[in-house]
Each structure stands twice: as C-alpha cells, then as structure tokens.
Amino acid sequence: MAKIGIFVGTMYGNSLLVAEEAEAILRGQGHSATVYEDPELNDWRQYEHDHVLVVTSTTGQGDFPESIAPLFQTIKDQLGYQPGLRYGVIALGDSTYQNFCGAGKRFDALLAEQHAQRVGDVLMIDASEDPEPETVSNPWVEAWGAQLK
C-alpha cells in the first residue's frame, strides 16, 4: 500500500480535523499515513517518491495559514523538480471571499509546475455551503485512497 504524508495548513482547526479524518480513512484502507500539523521541508522530503495530501485553508486575502506558508515557500525556493511525487489537494475556503480556496490552488499550481503528478481533482470545500467540511472530504478521501498503489 501507499506511504502518505498529510500536510496541514490551518487557521481555526477545520483543516486539521479534515486531515485527521483522512488519516483514519487512509489507514483503514491499509495505507501508511501521517499528519504533519506544522510541516517542515524534512518532513516533505520523506515522501519524494511517495504520496502527499495537502489539506489547507485559505486566509481572507487568499494566502496560506502561518502553519504551512513556510513549507510552501521552501518547496518553491529549494526543491524545483519533483517528478517522483504523487499528490492530492483538499482546499478549504469561503466563496464569499474573492480568492476562494486560493492557498490550495496555489499549492496545486506549484506542484504541477514542479512536475509532481496529481491524483484526482483538487477538492474545494466552501465553508458557506458546508460548515462541516469532513462530510465532503471523507468520501473524496475514500475515492482518492482507492486510486493509490
């Protein structure tokens, strides 16, 4: 089964809740999954030839939460090319803001630019429609995990 790092960017805890639920689902499928709440580059590098799931909320200005912003910048500045990496993105946001799910979209764009291979579509969860994000993310994670080797 797959080795998966779950990298979390959270402001108020919703992304962490989604990540912890994802970890339980993926482990239930037989995968090895670990949540990184304050991720660093060394954590990320453990998965260079495996799988990562980025679960991040977006600030009102479309930016990253402080818990994941340094990781994003370090990946952008130091890694460059990650063809062995397979990934998924769960983006949490609020469609009443202009940059809806901006952080998740930016992470997806960076990883695509670095030639990582996305598994499935980016899941965008709208807080104004789904106040309990795990009700949307859990079925997506089950399907995502089923695609991994």
mmCIF file of C-alpha atoms in Angstrom, residues 26-124:
data_model
loop_
_atom_site.group_PDB
_atom_site.id
_atom_site.type_symbol
_atom_site.label_atom_id
_atom_site.label_comp_id
_atom_site.label_asym_id
_atom_site.label_seq_id
_atom_site.Cartn_x
_atom_site.Cartn_y
_atom_site.Cartn_z
ATOM 1 C CA LEU A 26 -6.354 6.005 4.585
ATOM 2 C CA ARG A 27 -5.040 3.804 7.381
ATOM 3 C CA GLY A 28 -8.305 1.882 7.255
ATOM 4 C CA GLN A 29 -7.560 1.220 3.588
ATOM 5 C CA GLY A 30 -4.179 -0.245 4.543
ATOM 6 C CA HIS A 31 -2.027 2.775 3.682
ATOM 7 C CA SER A 32 0.656 4.246 5.920
ATOM 8 C CA ALA A 33 -0.492 7.833 6.636
ATOM 9 C CA THR A 34 0.959 10.524 8.902
ATOM 10 C CA VAL A 35 -0.361 14.034 9.634
ATOM 11 C CA TYR A 36 2.081 16.960 9.821
ATOM 12 C CA GLU A 37 0.434 19.890 11.596
ATOM 13 C CA ASP A 38 3.458 22.230 11.441
ATOM 14 C CA PRO A 39 5.217 20.748 8.424
ATOM 15 C CA GLU A 40 8.839 21.336 7.539
ATOM 16 C CA LEU A 41 10.876 20.543 4.446
ATOM 17 C CA ASN A 42 12.499 17.495 6.073
ATOM 18 C CA ASP A 43 9.004 16.055 6.653
ATOM 19 C CA TRP A 44 8.133 16.651 2.982
ATOM 20 C CA ARG A 45 11.349 15.086 1.689
ATOM 21 C CA GLN A 46 10.404 11.736 3.246
ATOM 22 C CA TYR A 47 7.742 11.443 0.530
ATOM 23 C CA GLU A 48 9.724 12.455 -2.577
ATOM 24 C CA HIS A 49 8.891 9.125 -4.241
ATOM 25 C CA ASP A 50 5.597 8.507 -2.479
ATOM 26 C CA HIS A 51 2.361 10.428 -1.893
ATOM 27 C CA VAL A 52 1.358 13.640 -0.164
ATOM 28 C CA LEU A 53 -2.045 15.058 0.611
ATOM 29 C CA VAL A 54 -2.105 18.814 1.180
ATOM 30 C CA VAL A 55 -5.036 19.956 3.316
ATOM 31 C CA THR A 56 -5.099 23.723 3.661
ATOM 32 C CA SER A 57 -7.471 26.512 4.418
ATOM 33 C CA THR A 58 -7.098 29.976 2.910
ATOM 34 C CA THR A 59 -6.940 33.297 4.713
ATOM 35 C CA GLY A 60 -9.367 36.044 3.722
ATOM 36 C CA GLN A 61 -6.739 37.526 1.419
ATOM 37 C CA GLY A 62 -6.158 34.223 -0.402
ATOM 38 C CA ASP A 63 -2.940 33.462 1.451
ATOM 39 C CA PHE A 64 -1.641 30.449 3.352
ATOM 40 C CA PRO A 65 -2.167 29.909 7.053
ATOM 41 C CA GLU A 66 1.020 30.535 9.058
ATOM 42 C CA SER A 67 1.390 26.808 9.764
ATOM 43 C CA ILE A 68 2.062 25.908 6.109
ATOM 44 C CA ALA A 69 3.300 29.149 4.486
ATOM 45 C CA PRO A 70 6.996 28.482 5.280
ATOM 46 C CA LEU A 71 6.781 24.972 3.787
ATOM 47 C CA PHE A 72 5.238 26.294 0.567
ATOM 48 C CA GLN A 73 7.959 28.932 0.209
ATOM 49 C CA THR A 74 10.748 26.449 0.955
ATOM 50 C CA ILE A 75 9.410 23.943 -1.590
ATOM 51 C CA LYS A 76 9.213 26.745 -4.140
ATOM 52 C CA ASP A 77 12.727 28.021 -3.398
ATOM 53 C CA GLN A 78 14.634 24.774 -2.790
ATOM 54 C CA LEU A 79 13.058 21.752 -4.479
ATOM 55 C CA GLY A 80 12.186 22.736 -8.025
ATOM 56 C CA TYR A 81 11.647 19.332 -9.639
ATOM 57 C CA GLN A 82 9.606 16.527 -8.062
ATOM 58 C CA PRO A 83 8.644 14.025 -10.769
ATOM 59 C CA GLY A 84 8.513 11.088 -8.322
ATOM 60 C CA LEU A 85 5.876 12.717 -6.132
ATOM 61 C CA ARG A 86 2.156 11.908 -6.423
ATOM 62 C CA TYR A 87 -0.208 14.233 -4.608
ATOM 63 C CA GLY A 88 -3.722 15.365 -3.817
ATOM 64 C CA VAL A 89 -5.087 18.669 -2.542
ATOM 65 C CA ILE A 90 -8.039 19.445 -0.315
ATOM 66 C CA ALA A 91 -8.612 23.198 -0.249
ATOM 67 C CA LEU A 92 -10.901 24.819 2.291
ATOM 68 C CA GLY A 93 -12.243 28.298 1.697
ATOM 69 C CA ASP A 94 -15.256 30.560 1.677
ATOM 70 C CA SER A 95 -16.773 31.572 -1.645
ATOM 71 C CA THR A 96 -17.873 34.906 -0.198
ATOM 72 C CA TYR A 97 -14.190 35.936 -0.427
ATOM 73 C CA GLN A 98 -12.551 36.896 -3.699
ATOM 74 C CA ASN A 99 -9.690 34.371 -3.549
ATOM 75 C CA PHE A 100 -11.780 31.273 -2.821
ATOM 76 C CA CYS A 101 -9.513 28.311 -1.943
ATOM 77 C CA GLY A 102 -6.531 30.364 -3.108
ATOM 78 C CA ALA A 103 -3.964 28.589 -0.934
ATOM 79 C CA GLY A 104 -4.935 25.132 -2.181
ATOM 80 C CA LYS A 105 -4.974 26.334 -5.783
ATOM 81 C CA ARG A 106 -1.501 27.860 -5.364
ATOM 82 C CA PHE A 107 -0.115 24.648 -3.835
ATOM 83 C CA ASP A 108 -1.573 22.633 -6.721
ATOM 84 C CA ALA A 109 -0.077 25.015 -9.287
ATOM 85 C CA LEU A 110 3.361 24.854 -7.648
ATOM 86 C CA LEU A 111 3.419 21.052 -7.535
ATOM 87 C CA ALA A 112 2.223 20.808 -11.149
ATOM 88 C CA GLU A 113 4.951 23.263 -12.167
ATOM 89 C CA GLN A 114 7.488 21.023 -10.412
ATOM 90 C CA HIS A 115 6.238 18.013 -12.416
ATOM 91 C CA ALA A 116 4.649 16.186 -9.492
ATOM 92 C CA GLN A 117 1.722 14.001 -10.561
ATOM 93 C CA ARG A 118 -1.677 14.915 -9.145
ATOM 94 C CA VAL A 119 -4.008 12.033 -8.322
ATOM 95 C CA GLY A 120 -7.629 13.039 -8.917
ATOM 96 C CA ASP A 121 -9.060 16.538 -8.900
ATOM 97 C CA VAL A 122 -8.473 19.234 -6.301
ATOM 98 C CA LEU A 123 -11.314 19.135 -3.763
ATOM 99 C CA MET A 124 -12.543 22.642 -2.944
#
